[in-house]
CSV table of C-alpha atoms in Angstrom, one decimal:
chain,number,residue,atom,x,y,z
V,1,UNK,CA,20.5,189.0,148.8
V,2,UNK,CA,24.2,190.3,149.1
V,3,UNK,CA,27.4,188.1,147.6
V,4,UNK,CA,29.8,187.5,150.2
V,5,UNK,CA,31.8,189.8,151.3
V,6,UNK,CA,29.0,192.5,151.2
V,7,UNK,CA,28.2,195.0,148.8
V,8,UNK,CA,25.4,194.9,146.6
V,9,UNK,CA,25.0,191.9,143.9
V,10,UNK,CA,25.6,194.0,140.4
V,11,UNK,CA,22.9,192.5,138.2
V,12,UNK,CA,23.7,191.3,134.4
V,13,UNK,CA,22.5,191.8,131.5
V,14,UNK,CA,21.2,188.6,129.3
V,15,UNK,CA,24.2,188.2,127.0
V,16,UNK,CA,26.6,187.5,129.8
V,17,UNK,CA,24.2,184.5,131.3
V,18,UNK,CA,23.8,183.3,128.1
V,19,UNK,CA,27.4,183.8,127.7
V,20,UNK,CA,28.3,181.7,130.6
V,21,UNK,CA,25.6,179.1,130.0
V,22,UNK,CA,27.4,177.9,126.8
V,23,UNK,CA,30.7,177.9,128.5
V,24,UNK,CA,29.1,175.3,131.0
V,25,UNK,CA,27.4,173.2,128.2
V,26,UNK,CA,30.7,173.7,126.1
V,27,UNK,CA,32.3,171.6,129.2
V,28,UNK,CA,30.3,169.4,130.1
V,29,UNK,CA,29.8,168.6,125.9
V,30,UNK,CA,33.6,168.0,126.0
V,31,UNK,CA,33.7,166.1,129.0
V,32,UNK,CA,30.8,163.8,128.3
V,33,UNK,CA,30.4,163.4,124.3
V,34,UNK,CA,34.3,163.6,123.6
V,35,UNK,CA,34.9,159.9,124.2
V,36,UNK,CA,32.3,159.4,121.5
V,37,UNK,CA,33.9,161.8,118.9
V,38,UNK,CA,37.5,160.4,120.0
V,39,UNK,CA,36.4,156.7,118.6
V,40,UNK,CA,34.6,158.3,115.4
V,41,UNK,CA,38.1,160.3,114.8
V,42,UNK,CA,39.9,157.5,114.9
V,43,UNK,CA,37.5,155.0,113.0
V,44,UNK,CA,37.1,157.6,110.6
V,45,UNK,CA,41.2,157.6,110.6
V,46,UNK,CA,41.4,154.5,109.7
V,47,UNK,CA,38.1,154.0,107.5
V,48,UNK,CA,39.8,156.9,105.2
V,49,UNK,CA,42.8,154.9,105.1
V,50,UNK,CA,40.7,151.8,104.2
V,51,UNK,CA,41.3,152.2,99.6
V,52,UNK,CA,44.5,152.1,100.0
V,53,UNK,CA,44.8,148.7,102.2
V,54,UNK,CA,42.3,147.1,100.3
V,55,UNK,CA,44.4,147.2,97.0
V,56,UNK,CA,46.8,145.2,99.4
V,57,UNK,CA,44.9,143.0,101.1
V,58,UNK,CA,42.3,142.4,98.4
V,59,UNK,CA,45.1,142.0,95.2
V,60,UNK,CA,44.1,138.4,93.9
V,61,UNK,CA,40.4,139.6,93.9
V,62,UNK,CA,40.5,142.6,92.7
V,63,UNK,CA,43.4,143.0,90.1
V,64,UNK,CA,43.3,140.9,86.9
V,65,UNK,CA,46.7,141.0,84.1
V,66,UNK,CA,45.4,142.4,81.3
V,67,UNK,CA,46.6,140.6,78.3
V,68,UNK,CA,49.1,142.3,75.3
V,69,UNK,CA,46.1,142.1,72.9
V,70,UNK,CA,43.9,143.7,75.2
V,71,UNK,CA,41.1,140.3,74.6
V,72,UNK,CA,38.2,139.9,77.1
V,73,UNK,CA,35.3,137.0,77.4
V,74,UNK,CA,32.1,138.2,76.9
V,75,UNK,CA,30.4,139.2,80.2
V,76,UNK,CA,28.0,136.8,79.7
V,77,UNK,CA,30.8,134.2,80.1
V,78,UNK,CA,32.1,135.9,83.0
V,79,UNK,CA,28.3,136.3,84.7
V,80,UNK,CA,28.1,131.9,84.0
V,81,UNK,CA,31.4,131.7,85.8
V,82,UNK,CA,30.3,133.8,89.2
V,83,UNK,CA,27.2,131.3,89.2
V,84,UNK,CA,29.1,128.4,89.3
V,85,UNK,CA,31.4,129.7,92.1
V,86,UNK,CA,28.1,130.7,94.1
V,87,UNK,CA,25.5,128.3,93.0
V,88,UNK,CA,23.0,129.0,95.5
V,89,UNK,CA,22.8,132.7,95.4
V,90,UNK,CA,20.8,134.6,93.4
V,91,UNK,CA,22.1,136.9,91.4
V,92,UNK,CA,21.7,141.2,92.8
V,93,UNK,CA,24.4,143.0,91.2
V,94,UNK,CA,26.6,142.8,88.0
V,95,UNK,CA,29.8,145.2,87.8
V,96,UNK,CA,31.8,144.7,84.9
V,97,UNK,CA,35.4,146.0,84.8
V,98,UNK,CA,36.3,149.4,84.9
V,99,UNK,CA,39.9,149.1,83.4
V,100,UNK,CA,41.6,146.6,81.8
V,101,UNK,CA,43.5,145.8,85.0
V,102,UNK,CA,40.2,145.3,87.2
V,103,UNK,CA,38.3,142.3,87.7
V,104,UNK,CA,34.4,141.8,87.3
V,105,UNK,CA,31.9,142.0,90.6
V,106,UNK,CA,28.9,139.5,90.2
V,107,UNK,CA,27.0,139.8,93.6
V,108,UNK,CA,24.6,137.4,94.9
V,109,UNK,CA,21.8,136.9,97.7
V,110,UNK,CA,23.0,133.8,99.3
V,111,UNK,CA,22.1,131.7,102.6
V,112,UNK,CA,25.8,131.0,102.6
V,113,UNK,CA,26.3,134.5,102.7
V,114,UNK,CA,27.4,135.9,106.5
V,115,UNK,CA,24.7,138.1,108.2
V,116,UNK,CA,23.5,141.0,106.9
V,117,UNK,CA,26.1,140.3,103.9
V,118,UNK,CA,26.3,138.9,100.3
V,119,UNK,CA,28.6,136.8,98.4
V,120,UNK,CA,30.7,138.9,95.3
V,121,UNK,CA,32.3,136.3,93.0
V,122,UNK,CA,35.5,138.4,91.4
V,123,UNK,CA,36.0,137.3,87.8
V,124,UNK,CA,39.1,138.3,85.4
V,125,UNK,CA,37.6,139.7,82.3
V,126,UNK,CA,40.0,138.1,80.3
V,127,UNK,CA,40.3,134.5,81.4
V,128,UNK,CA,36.7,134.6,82.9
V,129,UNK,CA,38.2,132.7,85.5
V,130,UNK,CA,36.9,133.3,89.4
V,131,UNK,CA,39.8,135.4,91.5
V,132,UNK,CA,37.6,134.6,94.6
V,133,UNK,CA,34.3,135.1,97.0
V,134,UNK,CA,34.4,137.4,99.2
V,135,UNK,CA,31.6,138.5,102.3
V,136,UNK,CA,30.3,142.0,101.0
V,137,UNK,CA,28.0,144.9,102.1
V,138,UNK,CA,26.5,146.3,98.8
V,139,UNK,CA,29.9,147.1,97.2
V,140,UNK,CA,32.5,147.4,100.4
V,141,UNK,CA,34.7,144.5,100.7
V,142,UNK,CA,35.0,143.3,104.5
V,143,UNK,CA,37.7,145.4,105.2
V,144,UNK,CA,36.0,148.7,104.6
V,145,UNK,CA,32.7,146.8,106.0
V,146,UNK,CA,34.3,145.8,109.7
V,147,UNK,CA,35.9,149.6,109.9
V,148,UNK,CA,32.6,151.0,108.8
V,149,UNK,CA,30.2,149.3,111.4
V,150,UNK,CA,33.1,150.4,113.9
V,151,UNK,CA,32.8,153.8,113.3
V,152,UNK,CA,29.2,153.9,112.4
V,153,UNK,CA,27.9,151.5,115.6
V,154,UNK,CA,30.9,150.2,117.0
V,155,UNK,CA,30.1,146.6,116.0
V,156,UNK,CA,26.4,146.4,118.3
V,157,UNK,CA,24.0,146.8,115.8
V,158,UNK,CA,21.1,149.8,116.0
V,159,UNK,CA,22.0,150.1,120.0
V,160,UNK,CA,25.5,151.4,119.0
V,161,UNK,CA,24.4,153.6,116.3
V,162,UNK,CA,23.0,155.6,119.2
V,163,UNK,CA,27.3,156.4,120.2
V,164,UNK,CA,27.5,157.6,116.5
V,165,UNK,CA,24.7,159.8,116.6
V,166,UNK,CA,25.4,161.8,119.7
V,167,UNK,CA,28.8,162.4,118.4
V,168,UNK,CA,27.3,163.9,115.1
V,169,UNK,CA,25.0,165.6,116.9
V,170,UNK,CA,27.0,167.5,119.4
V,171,UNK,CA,29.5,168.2,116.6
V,172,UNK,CA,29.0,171.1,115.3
V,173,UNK,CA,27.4,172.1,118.9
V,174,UNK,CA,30.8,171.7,120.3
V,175,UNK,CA,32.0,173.7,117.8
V,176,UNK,CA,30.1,177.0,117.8
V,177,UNK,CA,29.6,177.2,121.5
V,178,UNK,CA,33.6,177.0,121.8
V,179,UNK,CA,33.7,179.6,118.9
V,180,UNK,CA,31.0,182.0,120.6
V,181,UNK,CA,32.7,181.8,123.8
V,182,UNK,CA,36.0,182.7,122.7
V,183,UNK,CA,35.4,186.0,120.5
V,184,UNK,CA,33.0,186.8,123.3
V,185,UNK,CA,35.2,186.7,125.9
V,186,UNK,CA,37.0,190.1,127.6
V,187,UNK,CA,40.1,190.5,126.6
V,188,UNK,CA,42.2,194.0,126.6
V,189,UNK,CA,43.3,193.9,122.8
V,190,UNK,CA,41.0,192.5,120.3
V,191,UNK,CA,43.1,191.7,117.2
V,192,UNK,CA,42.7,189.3,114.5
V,193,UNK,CA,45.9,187.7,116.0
V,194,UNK,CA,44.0,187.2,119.6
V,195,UNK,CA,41.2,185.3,117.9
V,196,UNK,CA,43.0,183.2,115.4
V,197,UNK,CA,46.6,182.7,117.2
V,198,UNK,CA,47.9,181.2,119.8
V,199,UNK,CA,49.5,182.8,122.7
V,200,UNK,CA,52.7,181.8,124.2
V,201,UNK,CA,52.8,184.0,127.1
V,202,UNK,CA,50.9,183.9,130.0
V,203,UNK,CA,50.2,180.8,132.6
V,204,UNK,CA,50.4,177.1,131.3
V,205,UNK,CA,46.4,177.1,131.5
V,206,UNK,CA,46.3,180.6,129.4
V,207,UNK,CA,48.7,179.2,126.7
V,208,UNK,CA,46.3,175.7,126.5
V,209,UNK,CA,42.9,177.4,126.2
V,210,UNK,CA,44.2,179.6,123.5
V,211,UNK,CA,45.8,176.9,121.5
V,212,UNK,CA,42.8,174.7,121.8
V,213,UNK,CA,40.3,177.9,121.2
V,214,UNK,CA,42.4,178.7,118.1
V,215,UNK,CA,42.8,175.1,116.7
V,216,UNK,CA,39.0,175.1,117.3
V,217,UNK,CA,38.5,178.0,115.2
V,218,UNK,CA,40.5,177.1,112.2
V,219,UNK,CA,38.9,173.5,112.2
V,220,UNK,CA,35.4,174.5,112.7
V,221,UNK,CA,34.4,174.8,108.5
V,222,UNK,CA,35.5,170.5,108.6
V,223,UNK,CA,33.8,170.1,111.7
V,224,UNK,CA,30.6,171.6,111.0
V,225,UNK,CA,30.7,169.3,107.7
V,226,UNK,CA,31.8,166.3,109.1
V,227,UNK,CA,28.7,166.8,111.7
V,228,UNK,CA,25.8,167.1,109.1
V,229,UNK,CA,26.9,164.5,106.3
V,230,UNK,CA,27.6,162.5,109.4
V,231,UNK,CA,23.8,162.6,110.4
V,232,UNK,CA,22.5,161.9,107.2
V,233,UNK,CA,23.6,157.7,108.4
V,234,UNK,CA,22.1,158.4,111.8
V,235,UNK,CA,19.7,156.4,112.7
V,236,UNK,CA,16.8,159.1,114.2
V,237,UNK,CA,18.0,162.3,112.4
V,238,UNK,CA,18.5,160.8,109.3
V,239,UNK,CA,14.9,159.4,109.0
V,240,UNK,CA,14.3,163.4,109.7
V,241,UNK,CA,16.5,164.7,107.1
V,242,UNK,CA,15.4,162.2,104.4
V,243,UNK,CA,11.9,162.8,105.2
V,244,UNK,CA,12.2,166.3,104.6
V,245,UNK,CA,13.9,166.4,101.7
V,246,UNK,CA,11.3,164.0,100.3
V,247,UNK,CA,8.9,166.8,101.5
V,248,UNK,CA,11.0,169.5,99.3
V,249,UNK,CA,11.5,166.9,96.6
V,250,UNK,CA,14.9,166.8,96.8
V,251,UNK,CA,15.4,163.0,97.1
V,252,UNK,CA,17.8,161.5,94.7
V,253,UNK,CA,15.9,160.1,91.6
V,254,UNK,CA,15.2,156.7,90.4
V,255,UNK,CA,14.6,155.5,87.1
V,256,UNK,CA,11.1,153.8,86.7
V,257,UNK,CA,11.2,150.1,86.8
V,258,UNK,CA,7.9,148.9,86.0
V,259,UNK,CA,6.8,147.6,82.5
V,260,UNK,CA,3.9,145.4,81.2
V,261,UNK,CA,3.8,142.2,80.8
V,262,UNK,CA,7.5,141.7,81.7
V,263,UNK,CA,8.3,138.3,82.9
V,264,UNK,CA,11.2,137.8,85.6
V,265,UNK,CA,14.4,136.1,83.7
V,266,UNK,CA,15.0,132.8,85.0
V,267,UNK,CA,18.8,132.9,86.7
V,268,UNK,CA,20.1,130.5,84.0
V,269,UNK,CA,19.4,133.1,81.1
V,270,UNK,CA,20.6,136.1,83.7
V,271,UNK,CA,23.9,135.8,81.7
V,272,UNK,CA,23.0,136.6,78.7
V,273,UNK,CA,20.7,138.8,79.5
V,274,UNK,CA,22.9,141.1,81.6
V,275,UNK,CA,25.0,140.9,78.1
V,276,UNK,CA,22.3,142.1,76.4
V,277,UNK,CA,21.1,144.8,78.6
V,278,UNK,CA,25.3,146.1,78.8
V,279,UNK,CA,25.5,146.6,75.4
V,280,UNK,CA,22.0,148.6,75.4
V,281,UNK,CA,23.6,150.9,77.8
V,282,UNK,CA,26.6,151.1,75.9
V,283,UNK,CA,25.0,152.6,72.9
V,284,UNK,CA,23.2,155.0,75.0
V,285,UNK,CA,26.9,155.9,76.1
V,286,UNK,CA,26.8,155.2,79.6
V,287,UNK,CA,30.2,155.0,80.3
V,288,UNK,CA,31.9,153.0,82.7
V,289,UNK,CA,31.8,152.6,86.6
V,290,UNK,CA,28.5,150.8,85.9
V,291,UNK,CA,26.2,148.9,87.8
V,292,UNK,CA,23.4,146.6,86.5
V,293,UNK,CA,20.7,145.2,88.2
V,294,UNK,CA,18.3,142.0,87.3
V,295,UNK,CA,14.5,142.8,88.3
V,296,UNK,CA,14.2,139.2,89.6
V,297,UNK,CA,10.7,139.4,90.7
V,298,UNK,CA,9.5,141.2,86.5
V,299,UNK,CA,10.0,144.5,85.3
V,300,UNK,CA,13.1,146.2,83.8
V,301,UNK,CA,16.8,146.3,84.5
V,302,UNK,CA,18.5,148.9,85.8
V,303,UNK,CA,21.9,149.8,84.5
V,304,UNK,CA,23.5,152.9,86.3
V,305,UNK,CA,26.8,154.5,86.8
V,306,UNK,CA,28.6,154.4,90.1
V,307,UNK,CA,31.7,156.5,90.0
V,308,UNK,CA,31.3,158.5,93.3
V,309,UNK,CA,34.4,160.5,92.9
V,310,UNK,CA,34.9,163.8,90.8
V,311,UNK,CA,33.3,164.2,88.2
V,312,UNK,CA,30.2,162.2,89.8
V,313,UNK,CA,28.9,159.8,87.0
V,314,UNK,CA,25.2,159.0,88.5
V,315,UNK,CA,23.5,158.6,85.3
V,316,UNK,CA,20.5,155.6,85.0
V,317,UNK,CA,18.7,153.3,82.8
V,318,UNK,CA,15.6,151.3,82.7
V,319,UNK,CA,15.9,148.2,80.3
V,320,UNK,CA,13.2,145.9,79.8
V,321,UNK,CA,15.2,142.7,79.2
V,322,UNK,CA,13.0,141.1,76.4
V,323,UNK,CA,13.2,143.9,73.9
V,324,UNK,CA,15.9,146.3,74.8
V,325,UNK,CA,13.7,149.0,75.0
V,326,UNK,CA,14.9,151.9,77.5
V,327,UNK,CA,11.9,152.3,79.2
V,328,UNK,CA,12.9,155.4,81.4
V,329,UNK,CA,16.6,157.3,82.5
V,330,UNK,CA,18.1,159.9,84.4
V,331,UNK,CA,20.5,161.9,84.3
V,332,UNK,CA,22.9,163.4,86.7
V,333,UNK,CA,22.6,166.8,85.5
V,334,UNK,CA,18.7,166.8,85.9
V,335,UNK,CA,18.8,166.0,89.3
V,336,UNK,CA,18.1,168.6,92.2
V,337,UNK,CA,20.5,170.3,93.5
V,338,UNK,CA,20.1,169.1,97.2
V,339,UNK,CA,20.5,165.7,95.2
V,340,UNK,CA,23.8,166.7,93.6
V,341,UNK,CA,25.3,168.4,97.0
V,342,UNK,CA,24.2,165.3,99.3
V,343,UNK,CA,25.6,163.2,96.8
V,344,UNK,CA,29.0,165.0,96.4
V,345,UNK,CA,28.6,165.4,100.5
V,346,UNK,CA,28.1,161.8,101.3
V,347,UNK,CA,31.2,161.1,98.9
V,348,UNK,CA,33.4,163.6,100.3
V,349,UNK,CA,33.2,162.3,104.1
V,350,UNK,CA,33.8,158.9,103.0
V,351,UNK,CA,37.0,160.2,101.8
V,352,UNK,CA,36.4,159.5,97.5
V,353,UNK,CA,35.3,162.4,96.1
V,354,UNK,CA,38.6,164.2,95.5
V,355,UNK,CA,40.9,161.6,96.2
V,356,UNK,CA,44.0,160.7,98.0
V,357,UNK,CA,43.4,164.4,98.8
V,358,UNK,CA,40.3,164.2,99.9
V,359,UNK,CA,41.6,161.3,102.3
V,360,UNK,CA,44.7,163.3,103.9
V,361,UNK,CA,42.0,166.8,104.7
V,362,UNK,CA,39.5,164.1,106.5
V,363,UNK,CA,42.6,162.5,108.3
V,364,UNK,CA,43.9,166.3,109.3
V,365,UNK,CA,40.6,167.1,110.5
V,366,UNK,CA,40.3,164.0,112.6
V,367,UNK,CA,43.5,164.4,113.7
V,368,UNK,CA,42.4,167.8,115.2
V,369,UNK,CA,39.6,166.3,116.5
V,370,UNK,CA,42.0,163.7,119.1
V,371,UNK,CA,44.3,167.0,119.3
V,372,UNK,CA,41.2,169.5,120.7
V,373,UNK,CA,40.0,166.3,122.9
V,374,UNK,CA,43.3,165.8,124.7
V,375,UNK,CA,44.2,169.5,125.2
V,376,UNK,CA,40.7,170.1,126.8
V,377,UNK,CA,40.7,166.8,129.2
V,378,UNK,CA,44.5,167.9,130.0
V,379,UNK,CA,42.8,171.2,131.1
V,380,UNK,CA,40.6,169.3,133.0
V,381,UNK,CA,42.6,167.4,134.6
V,382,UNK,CA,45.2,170.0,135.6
V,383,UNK,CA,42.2,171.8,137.6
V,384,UNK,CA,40.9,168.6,138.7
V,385,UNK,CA,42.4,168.3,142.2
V,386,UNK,CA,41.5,171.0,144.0
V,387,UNK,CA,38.4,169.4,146.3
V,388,UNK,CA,34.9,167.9,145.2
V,389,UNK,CA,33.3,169.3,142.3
V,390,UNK,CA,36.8,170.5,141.1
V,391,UNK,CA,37.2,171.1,137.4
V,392,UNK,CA,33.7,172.2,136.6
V,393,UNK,CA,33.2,175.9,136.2
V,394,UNK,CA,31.6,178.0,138.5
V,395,UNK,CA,28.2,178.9,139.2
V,396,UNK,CA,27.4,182.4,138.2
V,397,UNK,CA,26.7,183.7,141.4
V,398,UNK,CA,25.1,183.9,144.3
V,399,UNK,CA,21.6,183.1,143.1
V,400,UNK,CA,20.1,181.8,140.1
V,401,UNK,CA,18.8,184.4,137.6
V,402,UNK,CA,19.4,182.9,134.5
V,403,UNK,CA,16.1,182.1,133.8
V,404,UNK,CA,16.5,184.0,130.5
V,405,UNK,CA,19.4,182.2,128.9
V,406,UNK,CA,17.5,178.9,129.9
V,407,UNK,CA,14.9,180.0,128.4
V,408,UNK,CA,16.6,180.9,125.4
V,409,UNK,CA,18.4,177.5,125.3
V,410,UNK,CA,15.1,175.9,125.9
V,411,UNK,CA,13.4,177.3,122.8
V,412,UNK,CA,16.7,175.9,121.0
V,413,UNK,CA,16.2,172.5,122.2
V,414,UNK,CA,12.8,172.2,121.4
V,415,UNK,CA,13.2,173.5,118.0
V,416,UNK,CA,16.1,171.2,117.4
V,417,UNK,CA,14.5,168.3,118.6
V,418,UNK,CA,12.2,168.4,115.8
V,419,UNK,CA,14.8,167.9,113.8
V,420,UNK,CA,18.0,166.1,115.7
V,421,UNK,CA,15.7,164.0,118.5
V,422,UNK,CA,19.0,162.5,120.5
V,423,UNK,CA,20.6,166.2,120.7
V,424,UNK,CA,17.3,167.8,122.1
V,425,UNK,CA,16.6,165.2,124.8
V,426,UNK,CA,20.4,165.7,125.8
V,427,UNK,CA,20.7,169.1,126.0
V,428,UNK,CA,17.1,169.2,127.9
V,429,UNK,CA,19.2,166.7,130.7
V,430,UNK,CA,22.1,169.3,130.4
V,431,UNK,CA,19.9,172.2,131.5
V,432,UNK,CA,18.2,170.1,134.3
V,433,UNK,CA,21.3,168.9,135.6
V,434,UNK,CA,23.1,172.7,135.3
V,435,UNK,CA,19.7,174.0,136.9
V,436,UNK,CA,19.7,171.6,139.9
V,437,UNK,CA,23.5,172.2,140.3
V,438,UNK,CA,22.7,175.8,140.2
V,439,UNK,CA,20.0,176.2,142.8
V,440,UNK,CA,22.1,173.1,145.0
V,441,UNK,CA,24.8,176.1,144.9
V,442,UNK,CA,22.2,179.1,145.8
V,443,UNK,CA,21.2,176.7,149.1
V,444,UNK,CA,24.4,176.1,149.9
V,445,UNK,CA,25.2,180.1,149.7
V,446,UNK,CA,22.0,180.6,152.3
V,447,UNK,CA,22.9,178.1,154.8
């Protein structure tokens, strides 16, 4: 078959189709799933802002005046106090201060609780009076909870979680395609400076490709990051990824709960039990951020600490509440390394690890997230008017003889399916959709 104009198609070799092929999915990526990672940029804005606001919004509960003489009620007093603030809950969490100018978190599982939520009774340590209830999700106050089912399912439940996935997924596929294109590409000069500046000469759509390539570039470390601790919430990859590192054993470890004979504490002695089981802890120095937690239904307490930014305190307890035996612990320093990175991963997108500096890199990177996004629809845009099918890029020829490269991308989506089910069955419809356009192309060429 000849090209128009005559002269004998030149063939190409595999690199260049394979080349061109992740240029296409690169687009249509960017024009399809960008939407998606525009909301989880500026969720995640705002979620990493979210510490910060709370101290605000949240003073009265969570602030308490510590006293000249430094006094405190026991926290069994404090513990009676919560119950009669929230006398129908049960009681699932105990947090005593963790300075003398923080109040104490008593969480319970309530019917007057809101869905999905519990009720946290805030109590100041050194008036045991109650500072308020609030509607809680584990330990984020409803702040941090509304701005974290936005940008984790935009408020719909296990339908929207879908939106979150496909933005996590495509992520870090956005990002290496758009990387592999651009050093690929032919240019006259390869330099450092070609790859990893801007140009400011050269036509309007020149100067926008190389800003956004380069931005791309120097962003791609946070992006890659921010796409797999992402997944680790998703709702199909993540039941992947914790079932494999259950399979390598590198799950995060719990301390045994079970012990003989060891009757549930009735909730009116859970005061002075939780007393008793604090000062246990204590003399096996675990320091504060802790967290203890009544067995209701038998077995031993757990007491563990909770501090998620640097250093990580993650160390554990088992108490059995009529003796004060510690029945089993753990310690941070024995746990896996996967354990330790996932943990100090997890902590680090959520913006706490490190930090008010930990929150200003995630809002940069988001930032250049909504910067990339609007460059490459303002490219679009600019080429959009120029007849039907306008702004996509061009077939890569005459015929279709990629069957290589789709091959190639094939073997990649099944492989990555495994693994990432939402980004397989998307890129196989990406390759369909490219193919059909393809041969539509090689018809219309014939006719």
């Amino acid at each position: 078959m000849r090209p128009a104009g005559g002269g004998t198609a030149k063939p190409r070799r595999l690199r260049d189709e394979l080349r061109e092929l992740l240029l296409r999915l690169h687009f249509y990526v960017g024009l399809f799933i960008a939407p998606f990672l525009l909301v989880a940029a500026v969720t995640g804005i705002l979620y990493a802002l979210t510490p910060q606001i709370e101290q605000v919004v949240y003073d009265k509960e969570l602030h308490a005046s510590a006293p000249a003489n430094g006094e405190s009620v026991a926290l069994a007093q404090q513990v009676q106090a919560a119950r009669a603030a929230v006398p129908d809950g049960t009681i699932a969490e105990i947090r005593p201060p963790k300075d003398a100018e923080s109040t104490t978190r008593v969480t319970f599982d309530s019917p007057s609780a809101e869905k999905d939520r519990q009720l946290t009774a805030f109590v100041d340590p050194h008036t045991g009076k109650v500072t308020g209830v609030l509607n809680t999700f584990g330990e984020w106050l409803p702040l941090r909870t509304w701005f974290d089912d936005m940008h984790r399912h935009l408020h719909l439940g296990d339908p929207g979680r879908v939106y979150s996935e496909l933005a996590a997924s495509w992520l870090w596929v956005l990002a290496l395609s758009g990387i592999i294109t651009w050093i690929t590409r032919k240019i006259r000069k390869r330099s450092t400076r070609a790859y990893l500046l801007p140009t400011r000469k050269g036509p309007q759509r020149q100067r926008s490709m190389s800003l956004h390539a380069t931005v791309g570039i120097w962003a791609a470390i946070g992006l890659f990051f921010l796409s797999a601790t992402g997944l680790t919430w998703s709702q199909f990859a993540g039941g992947n990824v914790s079932a494999l590192r259950a399979s390598l054993h590198w799950s995060t470890p719990t301390v045994a709960t079970d012990t003989t004979n060891t009757p549930a504490v009735a909730q009116d002695d859970v005061p002075q039990t939780a007393q008793k089981v604090l000062e246990v802890a204590r003399g096996h120095d675990l320091g504060d951020p802790v967290a203890i937690t009544p067995a209701n239904d038998g077995g031993a307490w757990t007491v563990s600490q909770v501090q998620r930014s640097w250093p990580l305190k993650q160390d554990s307890l088992a108490i059995d509440p009529s003796s004060g035996s510690v029945v089993d612990s753990v310690k941070f320093e024995d746990w896996p390394l996967a354990g330790k990175l996932a943990e100090a991963g997890i902590s680090l997108h959520m913006g706490i690890l490190f930090g008010w500096v930990n929150q200003l890199v995630l809002i940069a990177v988001a930032a250049v997230v909504i910067t990339l996004i609007v460059i490459g629809y303002r490219m679009w845009w600019r080429r959009r008017p120029k007849g039907p099918g306008a702004g996509l890029p061009k077939p890569l020829g005459r015929r279709v003889d990629t069957a290589g490269a789709y091959g190639i991308l094939l073997a990649a989506a099944a492989m990555l399916g495994v693994l990432l089910p939402l980004l397989g069955v998307s890129l196989i419809i990406f390759m369909a959709v490219d193919l059909a356009r393809q041969l539509l192309g090689a018809h219309r060429s014939m006719s």
